[in-house]
Short mmCIF file of C-alpha atoms in Angstrom, two decimals:
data_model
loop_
_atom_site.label_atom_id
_atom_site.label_comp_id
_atom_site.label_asym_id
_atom_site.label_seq_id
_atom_site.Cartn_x
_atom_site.Cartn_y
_atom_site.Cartn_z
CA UNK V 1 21.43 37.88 4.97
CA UNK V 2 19.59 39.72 7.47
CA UNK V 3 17.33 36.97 9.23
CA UNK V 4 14.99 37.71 11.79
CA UNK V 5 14.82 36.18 15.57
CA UNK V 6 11.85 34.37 16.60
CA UNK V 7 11.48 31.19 18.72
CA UNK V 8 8.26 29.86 16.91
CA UNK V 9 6.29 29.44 13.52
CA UNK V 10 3.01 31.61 13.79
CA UNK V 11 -0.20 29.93 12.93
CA UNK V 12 -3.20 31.56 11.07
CA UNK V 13 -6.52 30.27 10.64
CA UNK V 14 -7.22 31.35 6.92
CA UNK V 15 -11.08 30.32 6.54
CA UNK V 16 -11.83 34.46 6.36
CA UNK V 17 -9.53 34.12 3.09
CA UNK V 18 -10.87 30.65 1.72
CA UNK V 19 -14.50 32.14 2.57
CA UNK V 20 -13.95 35.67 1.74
CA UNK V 21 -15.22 37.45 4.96
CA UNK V 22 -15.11 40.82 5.87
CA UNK V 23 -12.20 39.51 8.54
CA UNK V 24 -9.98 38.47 5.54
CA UNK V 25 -8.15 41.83 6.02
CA UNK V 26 -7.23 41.15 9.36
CA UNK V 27 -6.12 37.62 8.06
CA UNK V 28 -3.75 38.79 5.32
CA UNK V 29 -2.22 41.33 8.02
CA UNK V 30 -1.29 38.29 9.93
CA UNK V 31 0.39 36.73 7.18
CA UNK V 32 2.07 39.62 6.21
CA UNK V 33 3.67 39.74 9.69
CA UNK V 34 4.68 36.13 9.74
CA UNK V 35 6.42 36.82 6.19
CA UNK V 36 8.34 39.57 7.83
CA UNK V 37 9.42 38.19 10.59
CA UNK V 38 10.21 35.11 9.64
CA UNK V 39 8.77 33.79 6.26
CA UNK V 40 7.13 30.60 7.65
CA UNK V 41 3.61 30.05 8.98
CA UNK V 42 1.49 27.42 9.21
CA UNK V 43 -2.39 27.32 7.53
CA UNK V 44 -5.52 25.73 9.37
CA UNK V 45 -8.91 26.73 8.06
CA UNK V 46 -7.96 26.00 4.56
CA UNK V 47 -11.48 23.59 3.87
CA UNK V 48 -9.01 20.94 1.79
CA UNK V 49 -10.62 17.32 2.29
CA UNK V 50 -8.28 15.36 4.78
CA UNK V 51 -9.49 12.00 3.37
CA UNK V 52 -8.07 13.07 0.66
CA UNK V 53 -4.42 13.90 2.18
CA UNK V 54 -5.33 10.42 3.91
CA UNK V 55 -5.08 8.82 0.88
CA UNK V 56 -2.03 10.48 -0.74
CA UNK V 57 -0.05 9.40 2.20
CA UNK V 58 -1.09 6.21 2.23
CA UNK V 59 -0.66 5.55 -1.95
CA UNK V 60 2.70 7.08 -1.35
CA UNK V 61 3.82 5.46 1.55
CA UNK V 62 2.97 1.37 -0.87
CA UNK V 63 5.03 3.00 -3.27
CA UNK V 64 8.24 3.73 -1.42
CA UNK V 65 7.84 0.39 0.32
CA UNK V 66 8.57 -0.94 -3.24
CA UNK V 67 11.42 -2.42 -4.65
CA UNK V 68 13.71 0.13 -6.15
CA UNK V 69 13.95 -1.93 -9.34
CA UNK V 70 9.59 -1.28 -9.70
CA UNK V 71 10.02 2.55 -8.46
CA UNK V 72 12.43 3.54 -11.57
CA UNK V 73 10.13 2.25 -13.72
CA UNK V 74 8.87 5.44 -13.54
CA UNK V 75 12.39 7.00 -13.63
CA UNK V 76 13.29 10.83 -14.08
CA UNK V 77 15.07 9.99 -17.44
CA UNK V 78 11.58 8.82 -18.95
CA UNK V 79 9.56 12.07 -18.10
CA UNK V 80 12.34 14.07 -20.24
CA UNK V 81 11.83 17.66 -20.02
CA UNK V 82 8.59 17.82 -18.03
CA UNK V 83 11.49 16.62 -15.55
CA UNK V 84 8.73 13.90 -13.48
CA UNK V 85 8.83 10.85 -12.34
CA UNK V 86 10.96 9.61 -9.15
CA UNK V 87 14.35 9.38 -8.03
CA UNK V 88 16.30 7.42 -5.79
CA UNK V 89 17.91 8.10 -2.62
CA UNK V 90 21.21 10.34 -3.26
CA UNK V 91 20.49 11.58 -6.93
CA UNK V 92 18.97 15.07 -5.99
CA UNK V 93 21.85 17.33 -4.62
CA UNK V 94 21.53 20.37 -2.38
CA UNK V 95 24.59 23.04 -2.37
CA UNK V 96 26.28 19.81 -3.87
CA UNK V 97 26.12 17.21 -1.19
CA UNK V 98 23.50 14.48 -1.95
CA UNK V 99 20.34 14.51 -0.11
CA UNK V 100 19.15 11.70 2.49
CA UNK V 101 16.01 11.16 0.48
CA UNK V 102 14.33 9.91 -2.17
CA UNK V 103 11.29 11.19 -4.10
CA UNK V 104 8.86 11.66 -7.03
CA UNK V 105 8.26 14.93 -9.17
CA UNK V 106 4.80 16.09 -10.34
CA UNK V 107 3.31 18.92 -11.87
CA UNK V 108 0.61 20.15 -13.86
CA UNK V 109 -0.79 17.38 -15.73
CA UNK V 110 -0.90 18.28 -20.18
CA UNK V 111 -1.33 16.54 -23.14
CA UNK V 112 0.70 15.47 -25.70
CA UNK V 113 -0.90 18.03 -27.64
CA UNK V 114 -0.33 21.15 -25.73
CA UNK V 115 1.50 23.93 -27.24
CA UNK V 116 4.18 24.34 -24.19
CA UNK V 117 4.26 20.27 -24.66
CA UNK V 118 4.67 20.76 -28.46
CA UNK V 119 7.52 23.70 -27.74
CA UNK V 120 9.82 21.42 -25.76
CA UNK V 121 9.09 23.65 -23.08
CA UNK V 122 10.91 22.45 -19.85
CA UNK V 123 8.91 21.50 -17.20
CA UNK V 124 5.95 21.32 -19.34
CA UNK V 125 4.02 17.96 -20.06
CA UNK V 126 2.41 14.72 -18.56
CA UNK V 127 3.39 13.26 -15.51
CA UNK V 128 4.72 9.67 -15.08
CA UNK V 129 2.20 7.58 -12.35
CA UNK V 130 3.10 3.98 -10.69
CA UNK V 131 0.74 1.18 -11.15
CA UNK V 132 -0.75 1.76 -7.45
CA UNK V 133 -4.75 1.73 -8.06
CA UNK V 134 -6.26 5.54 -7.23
CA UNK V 135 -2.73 7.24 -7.03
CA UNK V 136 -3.02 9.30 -10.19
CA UNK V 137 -6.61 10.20 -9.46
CA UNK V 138 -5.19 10.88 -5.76
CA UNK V 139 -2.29 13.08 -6.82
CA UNK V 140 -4.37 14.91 -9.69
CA UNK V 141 -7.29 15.57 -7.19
CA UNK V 142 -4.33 16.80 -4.46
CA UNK V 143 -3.13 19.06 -7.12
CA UNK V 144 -6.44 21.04 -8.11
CA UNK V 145 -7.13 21.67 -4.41
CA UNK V 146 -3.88 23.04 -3.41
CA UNK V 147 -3.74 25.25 -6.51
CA UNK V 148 -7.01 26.85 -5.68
CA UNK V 149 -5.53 27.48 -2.37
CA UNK V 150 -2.51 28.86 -3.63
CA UNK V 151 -4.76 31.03 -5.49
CA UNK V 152 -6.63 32.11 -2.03
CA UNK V 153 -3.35 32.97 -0.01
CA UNK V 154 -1.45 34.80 -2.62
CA UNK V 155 -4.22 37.02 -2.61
CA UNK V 156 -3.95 37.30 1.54
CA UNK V 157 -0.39 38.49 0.54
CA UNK V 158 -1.38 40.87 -2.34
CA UNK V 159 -3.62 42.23 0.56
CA UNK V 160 -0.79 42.42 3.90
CA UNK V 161 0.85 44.10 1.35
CA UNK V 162 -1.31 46.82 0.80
CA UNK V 163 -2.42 45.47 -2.83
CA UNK V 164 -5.59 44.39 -4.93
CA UNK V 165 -6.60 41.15 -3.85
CA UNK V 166 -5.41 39.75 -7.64
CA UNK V 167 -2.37 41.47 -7.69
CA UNK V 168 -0.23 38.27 -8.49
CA UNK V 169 -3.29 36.51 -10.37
CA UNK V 170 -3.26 39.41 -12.78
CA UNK V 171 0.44 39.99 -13.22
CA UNK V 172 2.05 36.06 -12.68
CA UNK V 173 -0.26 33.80 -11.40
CA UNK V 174 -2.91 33.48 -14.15
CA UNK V 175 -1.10 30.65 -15.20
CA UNK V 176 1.28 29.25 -12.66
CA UNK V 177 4.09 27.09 -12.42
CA UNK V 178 3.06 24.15 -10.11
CA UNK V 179 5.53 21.84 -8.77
CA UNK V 180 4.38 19.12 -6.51
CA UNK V 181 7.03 17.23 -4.69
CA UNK V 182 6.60 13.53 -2.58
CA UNK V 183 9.73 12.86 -0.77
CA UNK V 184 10.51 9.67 1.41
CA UNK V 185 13.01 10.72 4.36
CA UNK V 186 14.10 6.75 5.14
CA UNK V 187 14.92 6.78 8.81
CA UNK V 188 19.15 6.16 9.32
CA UNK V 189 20.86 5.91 12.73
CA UNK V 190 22.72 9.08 13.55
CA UNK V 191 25.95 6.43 14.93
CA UNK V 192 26.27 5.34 11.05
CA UNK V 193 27.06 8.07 9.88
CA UNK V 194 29.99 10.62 10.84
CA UNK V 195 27.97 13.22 9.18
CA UNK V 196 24.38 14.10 9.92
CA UNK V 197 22.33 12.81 7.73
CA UNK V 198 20.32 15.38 6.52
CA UNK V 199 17.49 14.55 4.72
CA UNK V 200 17.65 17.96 2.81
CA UNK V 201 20.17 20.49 3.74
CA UNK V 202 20.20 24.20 4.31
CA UNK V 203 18.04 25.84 1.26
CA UNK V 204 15.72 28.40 0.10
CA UNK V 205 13.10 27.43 -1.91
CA UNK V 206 13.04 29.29 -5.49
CA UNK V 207 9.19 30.54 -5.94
CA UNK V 208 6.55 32.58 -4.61
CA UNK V 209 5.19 30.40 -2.16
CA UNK V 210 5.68 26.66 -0.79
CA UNK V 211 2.74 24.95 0.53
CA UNK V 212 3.84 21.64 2.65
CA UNK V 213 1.79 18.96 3.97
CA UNK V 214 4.02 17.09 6.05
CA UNK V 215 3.25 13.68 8.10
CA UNK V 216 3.66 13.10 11.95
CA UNK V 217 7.16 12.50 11.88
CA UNK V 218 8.45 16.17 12.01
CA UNK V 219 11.89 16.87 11.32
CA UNK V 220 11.80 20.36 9.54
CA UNK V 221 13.57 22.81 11.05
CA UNK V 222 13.42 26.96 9.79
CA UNK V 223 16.64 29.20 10.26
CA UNK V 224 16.09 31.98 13.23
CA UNK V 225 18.71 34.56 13.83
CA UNK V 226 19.29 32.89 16.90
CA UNK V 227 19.10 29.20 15.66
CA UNK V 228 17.57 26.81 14.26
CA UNK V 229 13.38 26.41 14.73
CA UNK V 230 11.55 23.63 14.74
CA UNK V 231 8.59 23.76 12.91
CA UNK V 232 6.80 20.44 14.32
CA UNK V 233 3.53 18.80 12.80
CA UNK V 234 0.07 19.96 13.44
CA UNK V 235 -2.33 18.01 12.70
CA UNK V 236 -4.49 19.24 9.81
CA UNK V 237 -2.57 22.06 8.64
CA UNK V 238 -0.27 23.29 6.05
CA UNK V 239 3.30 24.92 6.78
CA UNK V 240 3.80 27.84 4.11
CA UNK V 241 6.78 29.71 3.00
CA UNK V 242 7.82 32.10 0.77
CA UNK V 243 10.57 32.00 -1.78
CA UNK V 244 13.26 33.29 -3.40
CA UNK V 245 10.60 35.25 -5.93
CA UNK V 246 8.56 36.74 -3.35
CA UNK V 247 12.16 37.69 -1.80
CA UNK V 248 12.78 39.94 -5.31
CA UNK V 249 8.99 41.03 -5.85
CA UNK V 250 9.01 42.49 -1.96
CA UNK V 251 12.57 43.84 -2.36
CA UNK V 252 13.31 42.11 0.34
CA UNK V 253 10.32 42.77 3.02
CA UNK V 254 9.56 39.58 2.92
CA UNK V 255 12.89 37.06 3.31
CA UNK V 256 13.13 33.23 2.17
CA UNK V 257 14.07 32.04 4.94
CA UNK V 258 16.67 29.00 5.04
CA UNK V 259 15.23 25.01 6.15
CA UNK V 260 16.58 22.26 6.79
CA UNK V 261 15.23 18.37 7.30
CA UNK V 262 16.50 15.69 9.58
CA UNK V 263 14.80 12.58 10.06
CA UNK V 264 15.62 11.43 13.65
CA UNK V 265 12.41 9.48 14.09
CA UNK V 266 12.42 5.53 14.30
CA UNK V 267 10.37 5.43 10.82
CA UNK V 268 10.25 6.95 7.40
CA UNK V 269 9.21 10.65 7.03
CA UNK V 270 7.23 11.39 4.10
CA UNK V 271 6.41 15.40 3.07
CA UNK V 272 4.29 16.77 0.25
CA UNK V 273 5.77 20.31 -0.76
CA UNK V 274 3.53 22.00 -3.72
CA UNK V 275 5.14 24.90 -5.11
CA UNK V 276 3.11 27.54 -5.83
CA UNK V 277 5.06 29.54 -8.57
CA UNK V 278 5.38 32.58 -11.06
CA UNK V 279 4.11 31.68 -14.78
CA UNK V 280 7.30 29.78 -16.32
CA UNK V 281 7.68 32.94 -18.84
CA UNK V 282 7.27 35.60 -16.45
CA UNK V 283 9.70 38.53 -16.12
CA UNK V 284 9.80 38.95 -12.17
CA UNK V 285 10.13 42.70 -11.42
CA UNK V 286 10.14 44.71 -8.14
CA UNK V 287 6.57 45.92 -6.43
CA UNK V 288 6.60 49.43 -7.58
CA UNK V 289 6.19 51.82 -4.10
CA UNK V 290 7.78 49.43 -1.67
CA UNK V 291 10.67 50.31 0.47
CA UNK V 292 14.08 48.51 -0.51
CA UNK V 293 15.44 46.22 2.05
CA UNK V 294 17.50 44.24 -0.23
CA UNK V 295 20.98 46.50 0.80
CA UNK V 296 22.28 43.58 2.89
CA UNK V 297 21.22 40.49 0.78
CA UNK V 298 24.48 40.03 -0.85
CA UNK V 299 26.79 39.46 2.05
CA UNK V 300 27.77 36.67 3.30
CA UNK V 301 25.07 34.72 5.56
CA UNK V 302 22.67 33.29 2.93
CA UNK V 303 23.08 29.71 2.15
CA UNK V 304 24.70 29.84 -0.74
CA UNK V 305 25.79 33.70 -1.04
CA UNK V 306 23.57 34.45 -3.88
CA UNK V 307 21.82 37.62 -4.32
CA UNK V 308 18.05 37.18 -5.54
CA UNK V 309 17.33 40.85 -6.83
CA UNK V 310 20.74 40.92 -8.55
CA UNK V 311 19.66 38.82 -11.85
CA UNK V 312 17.57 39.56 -14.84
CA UNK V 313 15.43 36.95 -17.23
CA UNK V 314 12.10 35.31 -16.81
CA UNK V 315 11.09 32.71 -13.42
CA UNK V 316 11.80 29.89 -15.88
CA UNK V 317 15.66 31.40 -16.87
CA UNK V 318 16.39 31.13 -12.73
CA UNK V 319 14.73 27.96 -12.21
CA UNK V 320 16.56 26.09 -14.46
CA UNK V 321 19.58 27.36 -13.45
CA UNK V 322 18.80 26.16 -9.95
CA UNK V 323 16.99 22.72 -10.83
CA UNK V 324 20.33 22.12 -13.27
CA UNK V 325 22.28 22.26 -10.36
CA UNK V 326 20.08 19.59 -7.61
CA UNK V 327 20.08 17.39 -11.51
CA UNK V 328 23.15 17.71 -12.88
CA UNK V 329 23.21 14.42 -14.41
CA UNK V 330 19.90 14.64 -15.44
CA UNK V 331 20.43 18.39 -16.64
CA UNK V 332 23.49 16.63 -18.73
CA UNK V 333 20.66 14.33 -20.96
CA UNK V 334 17.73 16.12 -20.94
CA UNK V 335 18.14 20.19 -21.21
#
């Protein structure tokens, strides 16, 4: 994998997007250069409420400080295919080594009565909420707004890349896949352990674009050519990055980049990554007109030596082969 070298994570100030100003071109440029040269960058500007973030940390932070006993009560095995619900420390895997945290999965909230619900579609359905006062209307509210700004950046990147504005709305975003992720990073002394303890190891994330609120623990770290990047907390802003779909669709202009987390800090680091994807059914095919840079995405360098543009299928057909993988036990009972 050919990554780039740079020694910071740009930051763009996106209210010409969220607004739709005349500036919004030379907004989307910007992005389009921090997905080139290194496929992170972090979002101010965006107009989302941070009373509401407020909250969502604070709902999430009582339930973690539960007993594990009350937090599987809302276990992974009940949400069945919708895959929701929480999981303790060690059950999610990453290139099959557990992971140093623990977490609960959300996504778009549907009735019983839906037909993806009523077609056993994976990944589909409700979600599973604790017994915490105001954390389902939290989480639900935290969902709406970040998929309206998912909406809003996706079309900065239809535009740095020389596209209409609803390029990805038209073609695979109509509909998208949302994935909304709250992980608890509990803090562990490094002299415990004769491995690091990595909260999450080296990974790409699968979609077309990850939008992470993260607290003021930091911890994340992006993969430069010359190392490894820290990409520390800002207050008020969101740290974006594209996946392994935006990878394919740009033929490889635009790279998902490898991160990493480590909680080092003398507390527990919570994160909120919302994933941003293609429609579930959605056959992902190459921009038409762009130049291919995907020649050197198959050697050896990429975290797990996979190559992206080398499969065929629908979004939902590679996602479950990845999820399957971080679940296995779970993928055992329930797919």
């Amino acid at each position: 994998m050919n990554l780039s070298d740079f020694s910071h994570v740009p930051v763009i100030d996106v209210v010409p997007l969220v607004n739709r100003k005349a500036q919004r071109i030379q907004t989307a440029e910007q992005i389009g250069r921090a997905c080139r040269e290194c496929g992170f960058f972090y979002v101010v500007g965006h107009g989302i409420d941070e009373h509401l973030f407020a909250q969502l940390e604070a709902h999430s932070r009582q339930f973690f400080a539960q007993r594990e006993a009350v937090k599987m009560q809302i276990a992974m095995a009940q949400g069945g295919r919708a895959w929701r619900g929480y999981f303790p420390v060690g059950n999610e895997l990453t290139s099959g080594k557990p992971d140093r945290k623990e977490g609960i999965y959300f996504g778009t909230e549907l009735p019983a009565d839906h037909p993806a619900v009523l077609a056993r579609k994976p990944l589909h359905g409700p979600n599973l909420f604790p017994e915490i006062p105001g954390f389902r209307e939290t989480v639900l509210r935290y969902l709406e707004s970040l998929t309206e700004l998912g909406h809003v950046l996706m079309s900065g990147i239809a535009l740095g890349l020389g596209l209409n504005e609803h390029y990805f709305q038209d073609r695979y975003t109509g509909a998208p896949l949302i994935l909304f992720r709250i992980f608890n990073y509990p803090y562990v002394k490094i002299a415990e352990t004769a491995d690091i303890p990595w909260g999450v190891g080296e990974h790409t994330d699968y979609g077309l674009l990850t939008i992470l609120r993260q607290d003021d623990t930091g911890g994340l770290q992006v993969k430069s050519r010359s190392g490894w990047v820290d990409a520390q907390p800002i207050p008020g802003s969101f740290v974006c990055n594209i996946g392994d779909m935006l990878d394919r669709l740009t033929r490889g202009i635009y790279r998902s980049t490898p991160h990493r987390v480590i909680n080092t800090s003398q507390r527990d680091r919570v994160s909120f990554p919302f994933f941003f994807d293609p429609n579930f059914d959605a056959q992902i095919q190459p921009i038409e007109g762009l130049e291919d840079h995907t020649l050197a995405e198959g050697i050896p360098g990429r975290w797990d030596n996979a190559n992206v543009h080398d499969f065929s299928g629908t979004y939902g057909d590679y996602l479950l082969n990845k999820v399957s993988k971080v679940f296995p036990e779970l993928r055992n009972n329930v797919l």
